[in-house]
PDB file of C-alpha atoms in Angstrom:
ATOM      1  CA  MET E   2      51.168 -27.816 -24.590  1.00  0.00           C
ATOM      2  CA  GLY E   3      54.547 -26.743 -23.327  1.00  0.00           C
ATOM      3  CA  GLU E   4      54.645 -23.182 -24.591  1.00  0.00           C
ATOM      4  CA  ASN E   5      54.851 -20.325 -22.144  1.00  0.00           C
ATOM      5  CA  ILE E   6      51.693 -18.322 -21.538  1.00  0.00           C
ATOM      6  CA  SER E   7      51.317 -14.825 -20.243  1.00  0.00           C
ATOM      7  CA  GLY E   8      48.340 -13.250 -18.536  1.00  0.00           C
ATOM      8  CA  SER E   9      47.061  -9.725 -18.306  1.00  0.00           C
ATOM      9  CA  PHE E  10      48.627  -6.913 -16.326  1.00  0.00           C
ATOM     10  CA  TRP E  11      45.977  -7.192 -13.594  1.00  0.00           C
ATOM     11  CA  VAL E  12      45.172 -10.087 -11.260  1.00  0.00           C
ATOM     12  CA  VAL E  13      41.566  -9.844 -10.028  1.00  0.00           C
ATOM     13  CA  ILE E  14      40.318 -11.692  -6.947  1.00  0.00           C
ATOM     14  CA  PRO E  15      36.713 -10.801  -6.099  1.00  0.00           C
ATOM     15  CA  ASP E  16      35.570 -10.362  -2.508  1.00  0.00           C
ATOM     16  CA  SER E  17      33.419 -13.510  -2.697  1.00  0.00           C
ATOM     17  CA  VAL E  18      36.629 -15.525  -3.168  1.00  0.00           C
ATOM     18  CA  LEU E  19      38.892 -13.432  -0.957  1.00  0.00           C
ATOM     19  CA  SER E  20      36.526 -13.665   2.036  1.00  0.00           C
ATOM     20  CA  ASP E  21      35.823 -17.392   1.615  1.00  0.00           C
ATOM     21  CA  ASP E  22      37.386 -18.971   4.702  1.00  0.00           C
ATOM     22  CA  SER E  23      36.646 -22.488   3.482  1.00  0.00           C
ATOM     23  CA  ILE E  24      39.458 -22.431   0.886  1.00  0.00           C
ATOM     24  CA  PRO E  25      43.215 -22.010   1.478  1.00  0.00           C
ATOM     25  CA  ALA E  26      45.145 -18.855   0.587  1.00  0.00           C
ATOM     26  CA  ASN E  27      46.951 -20.583  -2.308  1.00  0.00           C
ATOM     27  CA  ALA E  28      43.573 -21.380  -3.878  1.00  0.00           C
ATOM     28  CA  LYS E  29      42.734 -17.672  -3.826  1.00  0.00           C
ATOM     29  CA  LEU E  30      46.063 -16.826  -5.459  1.00  0.00           C
ATOM     30  CA  LEU E  31      45.473 -19.484  -8.104  1.00  0.00           C
ATOM     31  CA  TYR E  32      42.023 -17.997  -8.752  1.00  0.00           C
ATOM     32  CA  GLY E  33      43.722 -14.641  -9.380  1.00  0.00           C
ATOM     33  CA  ARG E  34      46.083 -16.281 -11.870  1.00  0.00           C
ATOM     34  CA  ILE E  35      43.117 -17.930 -13.620  1.00  0.00           C
ATOM     35  CA  SER E  36      41.413 -14.537 -13.871  1.00  0.00           C
ATOM     36  CA  ALA E  37      44.553 -13.088 -15.455  1.00  0.00           C
ATOM     37  CA  LEU E  38      44.632 -15.910 -18.030  1.00  0.00           C
ATOM     38  CA  THR E  39      40.920 -15.688 -18.872  1.00  0.00           C
ATOM     39  CA  THR E  40      40.447 -14.686 -22.485  1.00  0.00           C
ATOM     40  CA  ARG E  41      37.834 -12.485 -24.045  1.00  0.00           C
ATOM     41  CA  ALA E  42      35.832 -15.625 -24.754  1.00  0.00           C
ATOM     42  CA  GLY E  43      35.195 -15.801 -21.019  1.00  0.00           C
ATOM     43  CA  TYR E  44      37.286 -18.821 -20.046  1.00  0.00           C
ATOM     44  CA  CYS E  45      40.843 -19.918 -19.242  1.00  0.00           C
ATOM     45  CA  TRP E  46      42.223 -22.729 -21.398  1.00  0.00           C
ATOM     46  CA  ALA E  47      45.554 -23.248 -19.561  1.00  0.00           C
ATOM     47  CA  SER E  48      46.485 -26.757 -18.421  1.00  0.00           C
ATOM     48  CA  ASN E  49      47.581 -27.625 -14.875  1.00  0.00           C
ATOM     49  CA  ALA E  50      51.210 -27.577 -15.965  1.00  0.00           C
ATOM     50  CA  GLN E  51      50.845 -24.102 -17.485  1.00  0.00           C
ATOM     51  CA  LEU E  52      49.005 -22.836 -14.395  1.00  0.00           C
ATOM     52  CA  ALA E  53      51.726 -24.329 -12.204  1.00  0.00           C
ATOM     53  CA  GLU E  54      54.378 -22.512 -14.214  1.00  0.00           C
ATOM     54  CA  ALA E  55      52.467 -19.205 -14.045  1.00  0.00           C
ATOM     55  CA  ALA E  56      51.646 -19.516 -10.333  1.00  0.00           C
ATOM     56  CA  LYS E  57      55.033 -20.928  -9.332  1.00  0.00           C
ATOM     57  CA  MET E  58      53.431 -24.096  -7.926  1.00  0.00           C
ATOM     58  CA  SER E  59      53.711 -27.786  -8.596  1.00  0.00           C
ATOM     59  CA  PRO E  60      51.198 -29.380 -11.041  1.00  0.00           C
ATOM     60  CA  ASP E  61      49.888 -31.613  -8.241  1.00  0.00           C
ATOM     61  CA  SER E  62      49.195 -28.582  -6.038  1.00  0.00           C
ATOM     62  CA  VAL E  63      47.432 -26.848  -8.920  1.00  0.00           C
ATOM     63  CA  SER E  64      45.310 -29.944  -9.572  1.00  0.00           C
ATOM     64  CA  ARG E  65      44.279 -30.088  -5.916  1.00  0.00           C
ATOM     65  CA  LEU E  66      43.543 -26.344  -5.719  1.00  0.00           C
ATOM     66  CA  VAL E  67      41.497 -26.414  -8.921  1.00  0.00           C
ATOM     67  CA  SER E  68      39.324 -29.108  -7.340  1.00  0.00           C
ATOM     68  CA  VAL E  69      38.988 -26.977  -4.197  1.00  0.00           C
ATOM     69  CA  LEU E  70      37.859 -23.932  -6.203  1.00  0.00           C
ATOM     70  CA  GLN E  71      35.438 -26.057  -8.185  1.00  0.00           C
ATOM     71  CA  LYS E  72      33.847 -27.589  -5.080  1.00  0.00           C
ATOM     72  CA  ALA E  73      33.568 -24.145  -3.478  1.00  0.00           C
ATOM     73  CA  GLY E  74      31.639 -22.957  -6.545  1.00  0.00           C
ATOM     74  CA  HIS E  75      34.145 -20.299  -7.625  1.00  0.00           C
ATOM     75  CA  ILE E  76      34.990 -21.917 -10.976  1.00  0.00           C
ATOM     76  CA  ARG E  77      33.257 -24.209 -13.430  1.00  0.00           C
ATOM     77  CA  LEU E  78      35.050 -26.730 -15.669  1.00  0.00           C
ATOM     78  CA  GLU E  79      34.017 -27.839 -19.129  1.00  0.00           C
ATOM     79  CA  LEU E  80      35.752 -30.734 -20.873  1.00  0.00           C
ATOM     80  CA  GLU E  81      35.580 -31.330 -24.634  1.00  0.00           C
ATOM     81  CA  ASN E  82      37.275 -33.902 -26.858  1.00  0.00           C
ATOM     82  CA  ASP E  83      39.581 -32.474 -29.524  1.00  0.00           C
ATOM     83  CA  GLN E  84      38.559 -34.137 -32.796  1.00  0.00           C
ATOM     84  CA  GLY E  85      41.935 -33.311 -34.316  1.00  0.00           C
ATOM     85  CA  ASN E  86      44.324 -35.185 -32.019  1.00  0.00           C
ATOM     86  CA  GLY E  87      41.984 -36.993 -29.644  1.00  0.00           C
ATOM     87  CA  SER E  88      43.096 -34.954 -26.593  1.00  0.00           C
ATOM     88  CA  THR E  89      40.799 -33.318 -24.072  1.00  0.00           C
ATOM     89  CA  ILE E  90      40.271 -29.575 -24.053  1.00  0.00           C
ATOM     90  CA  ARG E  91      39.510 -28.024 -20.680  1.00  0.00           C
ATOM     91  CA  ARG E  92      37.844 -24.665 -20.208  1.00  0.00           C
ATOM     92  CA  ILE E  93      37.811 -22.955 -16.802  1.00  0.00           C
ATOM     93  CA  TYR E  94      34.993 -20.453 -16.250  1.00  0.00           C
ATOM     94  CA  GLN E  95      34.913 -18.105 -13.289  1.00  0.00           C
ATOM     95  CA  THR E  96      31.538 -18.052 -11.533  1.00  0.00           C
ATOM     96  CA  LEU E  97      30.614 -14.842  -9.778  1.00  0.00           C
ATOM     97  CA  PRO E  98      27.584 -13.864  -7.686  1.00  0.00           C
ATOM     98  CA  ALA E  99      24.928 -12.136  -9.744  1.00  0.00           C
ATOM     99  CA  PRO E 100      25.168  -8.330  -9.471  1.00  0.00           C
ATOM    100  CA  THR E 101      22.675  -6.555  -7.251  1.00  0.00           C
ATOM    101  CA  PRO E 102      20.508  -4.097  -9.217  1.00  0.00           C
ATOM    102  CA  LEU E 103      20.382  -0.514  -8.074  1.00  0.00           C
ATOM    103  CA  GLY E 104      17.068   0.721  -6.761  1.00  0.00           C
ATOM    104  CA  LYS E 105      14.626   0.335  -3.905  1.00  0.00           C
ATOM    105  CA  ASN E 106      15.549  -3.262  -3.056  1.00  0.00           C
ATOM    106  CA  ALA E 107      19.309  -2.933  -3.517  1.00  0.00           C
ATOM    107  CA  GLU E 108      19.935  -5.175  -0.520  1.00  0.00           C
ATOM    108  CA  THR E 109      18.142  -8.123  -2.161  1.00  0.00           C
ATOM    109  CA  PRO E 110      20.228 -10.169  -4.683  1.00  0.00           C
ATOM    110  CA  LEU E 111      18.807 -11.152  -8.042  1.00  0.00           C
ATOM    111  CA  GLY E 112      18.620 -14.811  -7.092  1.00  0.00           C
ATOM    112  CA  LYS E 113      19.652 -17.141  -4.319  1.00  0.00           C
ATOM    113  CA  ASN E 114      23.167 -18.500  -4.866  1.00  0.00           C
ATOM    114  CA  ALA E 115      23.060 -17.089  -8.391  1.00  0.00           C
ATOM    115  CA  GLU E 116      26.273 -17.478 -10.352  1.00  0.00           C
ATOM    116  CA  THR E 117      27.248 -15.863 -13.605  1.00  0.00           C
ATOM    117  CA  PRO E 118      30.145 -16.898 -15.884  1.00  0.00           C
ATOM    118  CA  LEU E 119      32.715 -14.146 -16.175  1.00  0.00           C
ATOM    119  CA  GLY E 120      32.399 -14.014 -19.948  1.00  0.00           C
ATOM    120  CA  LYS E 121      28.627 -13.573 -19.886  1.00  0.00           C
ATOM    121  CA  LYS E 122      27.553  -9.981 -20.124  1.00  0.00           C
ATOM    122  CA  THR E 123      25.271  -8.825 -17.367  1.00  0.00           C
ATOM    123  CA  ASP E 124      23.768  -5.388 -16.949  1.00  0.00           C
ATOM    124  CA  PRO E 125      22.959  -4.446 -13.347  1.00  0.00           C
ATOM    125  CA  LEU E 126      21.029  -1.443 -14.623  1.00  0.00           C
ATOM    126  CA  SER E 127      18.800  -3.498 -16.920  1.00  0.00           C
ATOM    127  CA  ALA E 128      16.074  -3.720 -14.259  1.00  0.00           C
ATOM    128  CA  LYS E 129      13.269  -1.314 -14.901  1.00  0.00           C
ATOM    129  CA  LYS E 130      13.723   1.826 -12.868  1.00  0.00           C
ATOM    130  CA  PRO E 131      10.724   3.130 -10.952  1.00  0.00           C
ATOM    131  CA  SER E 132       9.175   6.262 -12.319  1.00  0.00           C
ATOM    132  CA  PRO E 133       9.913   9.415 -10.342  1.00  0.00           C
ATOM    133  CA  PRO E 134       7.035  10.735  -8.256  1.00  0.00           C
ATOM    134  CA  LEU E 135       4.814  13.242  -9.961  1.00  0.00           C
ATOM    135  CA  GLN E 136       5.400  16.813  -8.934  1.00  0.00           C
ATOM    136  CA  ASN E 137       2.611  19.146  -7.997  1.00  0.00           C
ATOM    137  CA  CYS E 138       2.996  22.003 -10.438  1.00  0.00           C
ATOM    138  CA  ARG E 139      -0.066  23.907  -9.212  1.00  0.00           C
ATOM    139  CA  PRO E 140       0.813  27.326  -7.786  1.00  0.00           C
ATOM    140  CA  LEU E 141       0.177  28.092  -4.144  1.00  0.00           C
ATOM    141  CA  HIS E 142      -2.571  30.599  -4.878  1.00  0.00           C
ATOM    142  CA  TYR E 143      -4.463  27.905  -6.780  1.00  0.00           C
ATOM    143  CA  SER E 144      -4.558  25.671  -3.683  1.00  0.00           C
ATOM    144  CA  LYS E 145      -5.765  28.514  -1.487  1.00  0.00           C
ATOM    145  CA  LYS E 146      -8.445  29.467  -3.990  1.00  0.00           C
ATOM    146  CA  ASN E 147      -9.582  25.859  -4.352  1.00  0.00           C
ATOM    147  CA  LYS E 148      -9.820  25.453  -0.557  1.00  0.00           C
ATOM    148  CA  LYS E 149     -11.840  28.654  -0.229  1.00  0.00           C
ATOM    149  CA  GLU E 150     -14.224  27.555  -2.964  1.00  0.00           C
ATOM    150  CA  LYS E 151     -14.755  24.219  -1.212  1.00  0.00           C
ATOM    151  CA  GLU E 152     -15.559  25.967   2.065  1.00  0.00           C
ATOM    152  CA  ILE E 153     -18.100  28.225   0.356  1.00  0.00           C
ATOM    153  CA  SER E 154     -19.665  25.256  -1.418  1.00  0.00           C
ATOM    154  CA  ALA E 155     -19.891  23.320   1.874  1.00  0.00           C
ATOM    155  CA  ARG E 156     -21.667  26.237   3.606  1.00  0.00           C
ATOM    156  CA  GLU E 157     -24.137  26.611   0.752  1.00  0.00           C
ATOM    157  CA  ASN E 158     -24.792  22.877   0.746  1.00  0.00           C
ATOM    158  CA  ARG E 159     -25.434  22.835   4.513  1.00  0.00           C
ATOM    159  CA  ALA E 160     -27.811  25.802   4.250  1.00  0.00           C
ATOM    160  CA  GLN E 161     -29.780  23.997   1.557  1.00  0.00           C
ATOM    161  CA  ILE E 162     -29.992  20.838   3.682  1.00  0.00           C
ATOM    162  CA  ASP E 163     -31.030  22.767   6.804  1.00  0.00           C
ATOM    163  CA  SER E 164     -33.785  24.521   4.815  1.00  0.00           C
ATOM    164  CA  TYR E 165     -35.090  21.191   3.549  1.00  0.00           C
ATOM    165  CA  PHE E 166     -35.242  19.607   7.015  1.00  0.00           C
ATOM    166  CA  ALA E 167     -36.813  22.754   8.475  1.00  0.00           C
ATOM    167  CA  GLN E 168     -39.691  22.347   6.043  1.00  0.00           C
ATOM    168  CA  VAL E 169     -40.319  18.623   6.480  1.00  0.00           C
ATOM    169  CA  PHE E 170     -40.021  18.737  10.297  1.00  0.00           C
ATOM    170  CA  ALA E 171     -41.619  22.131  10.880  1.00  0.00           C
ATOM    171  CA  THR E 172     -44.158  20.646  13.285  1.00  0.00           C
ATOM    172  CA  TYR E 173     -41.572  18.604  15.195  1.00  0.00           C
ATOM    173  CA  PRO E 174     -39.054  21.014  16.761  1.00  0.00           C
ATOM    174  CA  GLN E 175     -37.518  18.290  18.936  1.00  0.00           C
ATOM    175  CA  VAL E 176     -36.750  16.209  15.819  1.00  0.00           C
ATOM    176  CA  LEU E 177     -35.260  19.223  14.048  1.00  0.00           C
ATOM    177  CA  SER E 178     -33.056  20.028  17.056  1.00  0.00           C
ATOM    178  CA  ALA E 179     -31.764  16.442  17.301  1.00  0.00           C
ATOM    179  CA  LEU E 180     -31.178  16.365  13.548  1.00  0.00           C
ATOM    180  CA  THR E 181     -29.091  19.549  13.763  1.00  0.00           C
ATOM    181  CA  LEU E 182     -26.925  17.945  16.463  1.00  0.00           C
ATOM    182  CA  MET E 183     -26.351  14.914  14.277  1.00  0.00           C
ATOM    183  CA  LEU E 184     -25.394  16.996  11.234  1.00  0.00           C
ATOM    184  CA  ASP E 185     -23.000  19.083  13.340  1.00  0.00           C
ATOM    185  CA  ALA E 186     -21.392  15.912  14.729  1.00  0.00           C
ATOM    186  CA  ARG E 187     -20.868  14.604  11.205  1.00  0.00           C
ATOM    187  CA  ALA E 188     -19.289  17.873  10.085  1.00  0.00           C
ATOM    188  CA  GLU E 189     -16.914  17.942  13.077  1.00  0.00           C
ATOM    189  CA  ALA E 190     -15.871  14.364  12.292  1.00  0.00           C
ATOM    190  CA  GLY E 191     -14.964  15.397   8.730  1.00  0.00           C
ATOM    191  CA  ASN E 192     -17.916  13.599   7.160  1.00  0.00           C
ATOM    192  CA  PRO E 193     -20.558  16.264   6.418  1.00  0.00           C
ATOM    193  CA  MET E 194     -23.809  15.509   4.634  1.00  0.00           C
ATOM    194  CA  PRO E 195     -22.626  15.558   0.996  1.00  0.00           C
ATOM    195  CA  SER E 196     -25.747  16.660  -0.854  1.00  0.00           C
ATOM    196  CA  LEU E 197     -29.487  17.314  -0.767  1.00  0.00           C
ATOM    197  CA  THR E 198     -30.013  13.879  -2.289  1.00  0.00           C
ATOM    198  CA  ALA E 199     -28.262  12.299   0.684  1.00  0.00           C
ATOM    199  CA  ALA E 200     -30.426  14.384   3.026  1.00  0.00           C
ATOM    200  CA  LYS E 201     -33.589  13.070   1.381  1.00  0.00           C
ATOM    201  CA  THR E 202     -32.274   9.517   1.760  1.00  0.00           C
ATOM    202  CA  LEU E 203     -31.698  10.152   5.459  1.00  0.00           C
ATOM    203  CA  TYR E 204     -35.243  11.537   5.763  1.00  0.00           C
ATOM    204  CA  ARG E 205     -36.757   8.377   4.264  1.00  0.00           C
ATOM    205  CA  LYS E 206     -34.688   6.159   6.550  1.00  0.00           C
ATOM    206  CA  LEU E 207     -35.531   8.252   9.610  1.00  0.00           C
ATOM    207  CA  THR E 208     -39.286   8.111   8.975  1.00  0.00           C
ATOM    208  CA  SER E 209     -39.001   4.346   8.577  1.00  0.00           C
ATOM    209  CA  CYS E 210     -37.039   3.929  11.829  1.00  0.00           C
ATOM    210  CA  ALA E 211     -39.407   6.280  13.711  1.00  0.00           C
ATOM    211  CA  ASP E 212     -42.503   4.259  12.817  1.00  0.00           C
ATOM    212  CA  ASP E 213     -43.581   2.644  16.102  1.00  0.00           C
ATOM    213  CA  GLY E 214     -46.242   0.501  14.424  1.00  0.00           C
ATOM    214  CA  GLU E 215     -48.910   3.153  14.822  1.00  0.00           C
ATOM    215  CA  GLY E 216     -47.340   5.807  12.622  1.00  0.00           C
ATOM    216  CA  PHE E 217     -44.536   8.367  12.815  1.00  0.00           C
ATOM    217  CA  ASN E 218     -43.407   8.923  16.407  1.00  0.00           C
ATOM    218  CA  PRO E 219     -41.364  12.140  16.785  1.00  0.00           C
ATOM    219  CA  TYR E 220     -39.932  11.012  20.132  1.00  0.00           C
ATOM    220  CA  LEU E 221     -38.647   7.836  18.535  1.00  0.00           C
ATOM    221  CA  ALA E 222     -37.092   9.880  15.713  1.00  0.00           C
ATOM    222  CA  GLU E 223     -35.460  12.157  18.299  1.00  0.00           C
ATOM    223  CA  SER E 224     -34.068   9.158  20.163  1.00  0.00           C
ATOM    224  CA  CYS E 225     -32.578   7.642  16.997  1.00  0.00           C
ATOM    225  CA  LEU E 226     -30.951  10.940  15.983  1.00  0.00           C
ATOM    226  CA  LEU E 227     -29.455  11.648  19.400  1.00  0.00           C
ATOM    227  CA  TYR E 228     -28.012   8.134  19.577  1.00  0.00           C
ATOM    228  CA  SER E 229     -26.374   8.512  16.139  1.00  0.00           C
ATOM    229  CA  ALA E 230     -24.973  11.928  17.102  1.00  0.00           C
ATOM    230  CA  GLU E 231     -23.525  10.494  20.326  1.00  0.00           C
ATOM    231  CA  LYS E 232     -21.896   7.515  18.570  1.00  0.00           C
ATOM    232  CA  GLY E 233     -20.763   9.491  15.534  1.00  0.00           C
ATOM    233  CA  TYR E 234     -22.837   7.432  13.104  1.00  0.00           C
ATOM    234  CA  PRO E 235     -23.479   8.985   9.655  1.00  0.00           C
ATOM    235  CA  SER E 236     -27.037   7.615   9.535  1.00  0.00           C
ATOM    236  CA  VAL E 237     -29.836   6.290  11.753  1.00  0.00           C
ATOM    237  CA  TYR E 238     -30.663   2.681  12.460  1.00  0.00           C
ATOM    238  CA  PRO E 239     -33.771   0.782  13.606  1.00  0.00           C
ATOM    239  CA  PRO E 240     -34.412   1.252  17.346  1.00  0.00           C
ATOM    240  CA  LYS E 241     -34.711  -1.496  19.934  1.00  0.00           C
ATOM    241  CA  SER E 242     -38.027  -2.703  21.291  1.00  0.00           C
ATOM    242  CA  ASP E 243     -37.588  -0.929  24.636  1.00  0.00           C
ATOM    243  CA  GLU E 244     -36.903   2.350  22.822  1.00  0.00           C
ATOM    244  CA  ILE E 245     -40.123   1.945  20.854  1.00  0.00           C
ATOM    245  CA  ALA E 246     -42.099   1.322  24.036  1.00  0.00           C
ATOM    246  CA  ALA E 247     -40.568   4.369  25.730  1.00  0.00           C
ATOM    247  CA  ALA E 248     -41.346   6.577  22.737  1.00  0.00           C
ATOM    248  CA  ARG E 249     -44.965   5.395  22.669  1.00  0.00           C
ATOM    249  CA  GLU E 250     -45.320   6.254  26.355  1.00  0.00           C
ATOM    250  CA  ARG E 251     -43.875   9.726  25.804  1.00  0.00           C
ATOM    251  CA  LEU E 252     -46.269  10.308  22.905  1.00  0.00           C
ATOM    252  CA  ARG E 253     -49.226   9.125  25.015  1.00  0.00           C
ATOM    253  CA  ARG E 254     -48.328  11.447  27.880  1.00  0.00           C
ATOM    254  CA  SER E 255     -47.852  14.355  25.495  1.00  0.00           C
ATOM    255  CA  ALA E 256     -51.316  13.804  24.048  1.00  0.00           C
ATOM    256  CA  ALA E 257     -52.859  13.530  27.529  1.00  0.00           C
ATOM    257  CA  ASN E 258     -51.267  16.780  28.685  1.00  0.00           C
ATOM    258  CA  ALA E 259     -52.620  18.705  25.716  1.00  0.00           C
ATOM    259  CA  ALA E 260     -55.350  21.167  26.762  1.00  0.00           C
ATOM    260  CA  PRO E 261     -58.801  19.940  25.586  1.00  0.00           C
ATOM    261  CA  GLU E 262     -60.974  22.271  23.558  1.00  0.00           C
ATOM    262  CA  SER E 263     -63.833  23.952  25.557  1.00  0.00           C
ATOM    263  CA  ASP E 264     -67.382  22.958  24.595  1.00  0.00           C
ATOM    264  CA  THR E 265     -69.207  24.798  27.462  1.00  0.00           C
ATOM    265  CA  ALA E 266     -72.222  26.932  26.406  1.00  0.00           C
ATOM    266  CA  VAL E 267     -72.626  30.379  27.986  1.00  0.00           C
ATOM    267  CA  ASP E 268     -75.986  32.228  28.018  1.00  0.00           C
ATOM    268  CA  LEU E 269     -75.481  35.920  27.504  1.00  0.00           C
ATOM    269  CA  GLY E 270     -78.736  37.702  26.966  1.00  0.00           C
ATOM    270  CA  GLY E 271     -80.306  34.996  24.990  1.00  0.00           C
ATOM    271  CA  LEU E 272     -77.183  34.443  22.864  1.00  0.00           C
ATOM    272  CA  VAL E 273     -75.427  31.207  23.154  1.00  0.00           C
ATOM    273  CA  PHE E 274     -71.639  31.035  22.494  1.00  0.00           C
ATOM    274  CA  VAL E 275     -69.993  27.727  21.984  1.00  0.00           C
TER     275      VAL E 275
END
């Protein structure tokens, strides 16, 4: 083909080619000429002689520079036999890095060493955009009212729990005092007793942990509660053997110090009082 060819008004050299130090400057200029001669079909069909004429170079130089661009990965060649005259048709495709989608990970390319023919349509905005965060449309007075209602509910719940424990441990003031300390520690840690049902569960677990083998030991229950309050535990746990022994000793001493009932008979004028 000896006819003259003309390209577009613009010569485009992308940054990936312009900043490639592994290829000579003439190869970059030839790439720009190829881009100008690329048709809407996405390829350049010009021969080396036509490229040489357009770029003002010799055909041998064009042949060498085409090979350089191909090895550098900036162009891709396709050869096809012409069934009409038996000649070979060459198509030159420009290969460009895949566009980076806009969004959260804009610094990450679509694929490693990805290349896209110039004629192939790509949409950098085709990636699914993340949904915008939901806005809180509740008015300010609603939040204040909701917070106040929660505080009132928490106070009522605590009063109900305290009343329940006061009834079941009415005869064990030391247990009730230690239990109050534990509940206060939970509330200060932001983990208050949630309901009366949870309080009953704690009661069952406490009576189980405070059983020293001879029945409910209030000193053992007190020890378990004080330990949980000190450590910030939300519940009580089985005591150690030395704690059980110490609680038994405290219970024995308490029983021994209790004043015995008087059974002395006094004779007052023939009347006997017991």
